Amino acid sequence: MNMETCLVTGGAGFIGSNLVKDLLNKNYRVICIDDLSTGSLSNLKGLDKNPNFVFKKSDITKKFNIKEHVDFIFHLASPSIPFDYLKNPLNTMAVNSLGTKNVLELANDKNAVFLLASSSDVYGDPEIHPQKEEHRGNFDHISRKSCYYEGKRFAETLTMVFHKNHATNVRIARVFNTYGPNMRKEGTAISIFIKQALQNSHITINGTGKQRRTFCYVDDIVRGLESLMFSKHIGEIFNLGSEHEITISKLVNYVKKHTKSKSEITYKKMPEEDPMRVVPDITKAKRMLGWEPKISLNDGLTKTVKWFKSLN
């Protein structure tokens, strides 16, 4: 009865489910809220037997009630990959606006610490490399993907308004490309490449393959979210991600090596919205949180490919 309670919105999703499991392992009581529109109960398999875990199917864009005491709120609910948010842009905007407002009001009611999981997409097509938290971004606010970009930017604004006007204890994490177990097959470059490689089908690269990205294993991101949540840095924004850049072409070669794939590579036209380079400056997280990724891309891919194979 004296355990601290964490509420995780979007807890049946990729990062959320990994966070839920880690919090339970660290002896927190966890309430998971998810409408299962993009998350899956399979990501939480076996947790129903844990007396410290509660799952509530709920749409956060509508008012919802939590009777239990809550100490910490990790707000991760939102479609986060183009496959999902382009299919339902209005819901994506509603989750990040109305949904975020409802969760912030809950944090006030419960006097709970609130953490918003934002995204590197708030930088748009960055003009400064690597991206520091102070970079205001470079955007086309009416592009196809702006439903997500602008949704996250609005969620950040809303979070800081609550902090300044209502003294809500908040902090914001801007999460860069993440991979690992429970990721969607339709998700990011890594998941698509692994799926294609394991099938020995053509691996499709958008553009020339010279685009530069960083990829952070999910365990490191979970550790970063927890480091920020349980810190004293109220009203602060932190980048969380790997700082080790890799071209998309080199990433494909890594994936082929780890899957022993015979796939050939084909190239398609690069979408207009895709930036050429996205890489975080994590100096602030290193200095103030003592956090930086520990799992190499090589080790992370080994774990991720093993997980993908276990699904078949």
Coordinates of C-alpha atoms in Angstrom, one line a residue:
M1 CA 0.0 0.0 0.0
N2 CA 3.0 2.3 0.5
M3 CA 4.4 1.7 -3.1
E4 CA 4.7 4.8 -5.3
T5 CA 2.4 4.6 -8.3
C6 CA 3.3 5.5 -11.9
L7 CA 0.6 6.0 -14.5
V8 CA 1.8 5.4 -18.1
T9 CA -0.4 6.6 -21.0
G10 CA 0.2 4.7 -24.2
G11 CA 1.6 1.9 -22.0
A12 CA 0.7 -0.8 -24.5
G13 CA 2.8 0.8 -27.2
F14 CA 6.4 0.2 -28.1
I15 CA 8.3 2.4 -25.7
G16 CA 5.4 2.4 -23.2
S17 CA 5.3 -1.3 -22.7
N18 CA 9.1 -1.5 -22.2
L19 CA 8.8 1.3 -19.6
V20 CA 5.9 -0.4 -17.8
K21 CA 7.9 -3.6 -17.4
D22 CA 11.0 -1.8 -16.1
L23 CA 9.0 0.2 -13.6
L24 CA 7.4 -3.0 -12.3
N25 CA 10.8 -4.6 -12.0
K26 CA 11.8 -1.6 -9.9
N27 CA 8.9 -2.1 -7.5
Y28 CA 6.6 0.7 -8.6
R29 CA 2.9 0.1 -8.9
V30 CA 1.9 0.8 -12.5
I31 CA -1.4 1.9 -14.0
C32 CA -1.4 1.6 -17.8
I33 CA -3.8 3.5 -19.9
D34 CA -4.2 2.8 -23.6
D35 CA -7.0 2.8 -26.1
L36 CA -5.2 0.0 -28.1
S37 CA -5.6 2.0 -31.4
T38 CA -1.8 1.5 -32.0
G39 CA -0.7 -0.4 -28.9
S40 CA -1.3 -4.1 -28.3
L41 CA -2.1 -6.2 -25.2
S42 CA 0.4 -8.7 -26.6
N43 CA 3.1 -6.2 -25.5
L44 CA 1.9 -6.6 -21.9
K45 CA 1.6 -10.4 -22.0
G46 CA 1.8 -11.9 -18.5
L47 CA 1.6 -8.7 -16.6
D48 CA -2.1 -9.3 -15.7
K49 CA -0.7 -11.8 -13.1
N50 CA 1.3 -9.0 -11.4
P51 CA -0.7 -7.6 -8.4
N52 CA 1.1 -4.2 -8.9
F53 CA -0.2 -3.8 -12.5
V54 CA -3.5 -2.3 -13.6
F55 CA -4.6 -1.9 -17.2
K56 CA -7.3 0.5 -18.2
K57 CA -8.6 0.7 -21.7
S58 CA -9.4 4.4 -22.1
D59 CA -9.4 7.2 -24.7
I60 CA -7.6 10.1 -23.1
T61 CA -9.2 12.6 -25.5
K62 CA -12.3 12.1 -23.4
K63 CA -12.5 12.8 -19.7
F64 CA -11.4 9.8 -17.6
N65 CA -11.2 9.1 -13.9
I66 CA -8.5 7.5 -11.9
K67 CA -9.5 6.9 -8.3
E68 CA -6.2 5.6 -7.1
H69 CA -3.4 7.9 -5.8
V70 CA -0.8 8.6 -8.5
D71 CA 2.7 9.9 -7.9
F72 CA 4.2 10.1 -11.4
I73 CA 2.6 10.3 -14.9
F74 CA 4.6 9.3 -18.0
H75 CA 2.5 10.7 -20.9
L76 CA 3.5 8.6 -24.0
A77 CA 0.1 8.3 -25.7
S78 CA 0.1 9.3 -29.3
P79 CA 0.5 7.6 -32.7
S80 CA 4.2 8.0 -33.4
I81 CA 5.0 6.5 -36.8
P82 CA 3.8 7.7 -40.2
F83 CA 1.9 4.5 -40.9
D84 CA -0.4 5.4 -38.0
Y85 CA -0.6 9.2 -37.9
L86 CA -1.1 9.7 -41.6
K87 CA -4.0 7.2 -41.5
N88 CA -5.7 9.2 -38.8
P89 CA -4.4 12.7 -38.6
L90 CA -7.3 14.2 -36.7
N91 CA -7.0 11.7 -33.9
T92 CA -3.3 12.3 -33.7
M93 CA -3.9 16.0 -33.2
A94 CA -6.7 15.4 -30.7
V95 CA -4.5 13.0 -28.6
N96 CA -1.7 15.6 -28.4
S97 CA -4.0 18.5 -27.6
L98 CA -7.2 17.4 -25.8
G99 CA -5.5 14.3 -24.5
T100 CA -2.5 16.1 -23.2
K101 CA -4.7 18.7 -21.5
N102 CA -6.8 16.0 -19.8
V103 CA -3.6 14.2 -18.5
L104 CA -2.1 17.5 -17.3
E105 CA -5.4 18.2 -15.4
L106 CA -5.1 14.7 -13.8
A107 CA -1.5 15.5 -12.8
N108 CA -2.8 18.7 -11.1
D109 CA -5.6 16.8 -9.3
K110 CA -3.3 14.1 -8.1
N111 CA -0.3 16.5 -7.4
A112 CA 1.7 14.1 -9.5
V113 CA 4.9 14.8 -11.5
F114 CA 4.2 14.9 -15.2
L115 CA 6.6 13.9 -18.0
L116 CA 5.7 14.5 -21.6
A117 CA 7.4 12.2 -24.2
S118 CA 7.8 14.6 -27.1
S119 CA 9.7 13.9 -30.3
S120 CA 12.7 14.9 -32.3
D121 CA 10.2 15.7 -34.9
V122 CA 9.6 19.1 -33.2
Y123 CA 12.8 20.2 -34.9
G124 CA 11.3 19.5 -38.4
D125 CA 14.0 19.6 -41.0
P126 CA 16.8 21.0 -38.7
E127 CA 19.0 23.9 -39.8
I128 CA 21.4 23.3 -36.9
H129 CA 23.4 20.0 -36.4
P130 CA 23.4 18.4 -33.9
Q131 CA 20.1 19.7 -32.6
K132 CA 20.3 21.4 -29.2
E133 CA 17.2 21.9 -27.1
E134 CA 17.3 25.6 -27.9
H135 CA 16.8 25.0 -31.6
R136 CA 13.4 26.2 -32.6
G137 CA 13.1 24.0 -35.7
N138 CA 12.4 24.4 -39.4
F139 CA 8.8 23.5 -40.5
D140 CA 6.2 23.3 -43.1
H141 CA 3.2 23.4 -40.8
I142 CA 0.8 22.3 -43.5
S143 CA 2.7 19.3 -44.8
R144 CA 1.2 15.8 -44.6
K145 CA 3.2 14.9 -41.4
S146 CA 2.5 18.2 -39.7
C147 CA -0.4 16.6 -37.8
Y148 CA 2.2 14.8 -35.7
Y149 CA 5.0 17.5 -35.7
E150 CA 2.6 20.3 -34.8
G151 CA 0.7 18.0 -32.4
K152 CA 3.9 17.4 -30.4
R153 CA 4.9 21.1 -30.5
F154 CA 1.4 22.0 -29.2
A155 CA 1.7 19.4 -26.4
E156 CA 5.0 20.9 -25.3
T157 CA 3.4 24.4 -25.3
L158 CA 0.5 23.1 -23.3
T159 CA 2.8 21.4 -20.8
M160 CA 4.8 24.6 -20.2
V161 CA 1.6 26.7 -19.9
F162 CA 0.4 24.4 -17.1
H163 CA 3.8 24.7 -15.4
K164 CA 3.9 28.5 -15.6
N165 CA 0.2 29.1 -14.8
H166 CA -0.6 26.2 -12.4
A167 CA 2.8 25.4 -11.0
T168 CA 2.4 21.8 -12.4
N169 CA 5.6 19.8 -11.9
V170 CA 6.5 19.0 -15.4
R171 CA 9.5 17.9 -17.6
I172 CA 9.8 17.2 -21.3
A173 CA 11.8 14.5 -23.1
R174 CA 12.4 14.9 -26.9
V175 CA 12.9 11.3 -28.0
F176 CA 14.9 10.5 -31.1
N177 CA 14.8 7.4 -33.3
T178 CA 14.3 4.3 -31.0
Y179 CA 14.3 0.6 -31.8
G180 CA 14.0 -2.7 -30.0
P181 CA 11.5 -5.3 -28.9
N182 CA 7.8 -4.5 -29.3
M183 CA 8.4 -2.0 -32.1
R184 CA 5.8 -2.0 -34.9
K185 CA 6.7 -3.9 -38.0
E186 CA 5.4 -1.0 -40.0
G187 CA 7.4 1.5 -37.9
T188 CA 10.7 3.1 -38.5
A189 CA 13.5 2.3 -40.9
I190 CA 15.1 -0.4 -38.8
S191 CA 11.8 -2.4 -38.4
I192 CA 11.0 -2.2 -42.1
F193 CA 14.6 -3.1 -43.1
I194 CA 14.7 -6.1 -40.7
K195 CA 11.3 -7.3 -41.9
Q196 CA 12.4 -7.2 -45.5
A197 CA 15.8 -8.7 -44.8
L198 CA 14.3 -11.7 -42.9
Q199 CA 12.0 -12.4 -45.8
N200 CA 14.9 -12.0 -48.3
S201 CA 12.8 -9.6 -50.2
H202 CA 14.0 -6.3 -51.7
I203 CA 15.1 -3.8 -49.1
T204 CA 13.7 -0.4 -50.0
I205 CA 15.6 2.8 -49.4
N206 CA 13.9 6.1 -49.9
G207 CA 16.3 8.6 -51.5
T208 CA 20.0 8.0 -52.0
G209 CA 20.6 6.4 -48.7
K210 CA 22.9 9.2 -47.7
Q211 CA 20.5 10.5 -45.1
R212 CA 22.0 10.5 -41.7
R213 CA 20.2 9.3 -38.5
T214 CA 20.9 8.0 -35.1
F215 CA 19.2 5.0 -33.5
C216 CA 18.9 4.4 -29.7
Y217 CA 18.0 1.0 -28.2
V218 CA 14.7 1.1 -26.2
D219 CA 16.3 0.1 -22.9
D220 CA 18.5 3.2 -23.0
I221 CA 15.5 5.4 -23.8
V222 CA 13.5 3.9 -20.9
R223 CA 16.4 4.6 -18.6
G224 CA 16.5 8.2 -19.9
L225 CA 12.8 8.7 -19.3
E226 CA 13.2 7.4 -15.7
S227 CA 16.3 9.5 -15.1
L228 CA 14.4 12.6 -16.1
M229 CA 11.2 11.8 -14.3
F230 CA 12.9 11.0 -11.0
S231 CA 15.2 14.0 -11.2
K232 CA 14.6 17.5 -9.7
H233 CA 14.7 19.3 -13.1
I234 CA 11.3 20.8 -13.1
G235 CA 10.2 22.6 -16.3
E236 CA 13.2 21.4 -18.3
I237 CA 13.5 19.9 -21.8
F238 CA 16.0 17.2 -22.6
N239 CA 17.0 15.4 -25.8
L240 CA 17.1 11.6 -25.4
G241 CA 18.8 9.6 -28.2
S242 CA 22.0 8.2 -29.6
E243 CA 24.6 10.7 -30.8
H244 CA 26.3 8.2 -33.1
E245 CA 25.3 9.0 -36.7
I246 CA 25.0 6.5 -39.5
T247 CA 23.8 6.7 -43.1
I248 CA 20.7 4.8 -44.1
S249 CA 22.8 2.8 -46.6
K250 CA 25.2 1.7 -43.9
L251 CA 22.3 0.9 -41.6
V252 CA 20.9 -1.5 -44.3
N253 CA 24.3 -3.2 -44.6
Y254 CA 24.3 -3.7 -40.8
V255 CA 20.8 -5.2 -40.9
K256 CA 21.8 -7.5 -43.8
K257 CA 24.8 -8.7 -41.8
H258 CA 22.8 -9.4 -38.6
T259 CA 20.0 -11.2 -40.5
K260 CA 22.4 -13.0 -42.9
S261 CA 20.0 -11.8 -45.6
K262 CA 20.5 -12.1 -49.4
S263 CA 18.1 -9.2 -50.1
E264 CA 18.9 -6.8 -52.8
I265 CA 18.5 -3.1 -52.4
T266 CA 16.1 -0.9 -54.4
Y267 CA 15.8 2.9 -54.2
K268 CA 12.6 4.9 -54.3
K269 CA 12.0 8.6 -54.4
M270 CA 12.6 10.4 -51.1
P271 CA 9.5 11.9 -49.5
E272 CA 9.6 15.7 -49.5
E273 CA 9.1 15.8 -45.7
D274 CA 12.1 13.7 -44.8
P275 CA 15.1 15.7 -43.5
M276 CA 18.6 14.7 -44.6
R277 CA 20.1 14.8 -41.2
V278 CA 18.7 14.3 -37.7
V279 CA 21.1 13.9 -34.7
P280 CA 20.7 15.0 -31.1
D281 CA 23.0 17.0 -28.9
I282 CA 22.7 15.2 -25.6
T283 CA 25.2 17.3 -23.7
K284 CA 22.5 18.6 -21.4
A285 CA 21.3 15.0 -20.5
K286 CA 24.9 13.9 -19.8
R287 CA 25.6 16.9 -17.6
M288 CA 22.3 17.2 -15.7
L289 CA 20.9 13.7 -15.7
G290 CA 24.1 11.7 -15.9
W291 CA 22.5 9.8 -18.8
E292 CA 23.8 8.6 -22.1
P293 CA 23.1 5.5 -24.2
K294 CA 25.1 2.4 -23.2
I295 CA 23.9 -0.2 -25.8
S296 CA 25.8 -0.1 -29.2
L297 CA 23.9 -0.4 -32.5
N298 CA 25.6 -3.7 -33.0
D299 CA 24.4 -5.2 -29.7
G300 CA 21.0 -3.5 -30.1
L301 CA 20.5 -5.0 -33.6
T302 CA 21.4 -8.4 -32.3
K303 CA 18.7 -8.2 -29.7
T304 CA 16.1 -6.7 -32.0
V305 CA 16.7 -9.2 -34.8
K306 CA 16.3 -12.0 -32.3
W307 CA 13.0 -10.6 -31.1
F308 CA 11.7 -10.3 -34.7
K309 CA 12.6 -13.9 -35.4
S310 CA 10.7 -15.0 -32.2
L311 CA 7.5 -13.6 -33.8
N312 CA 7.5 -16.2 -36.6

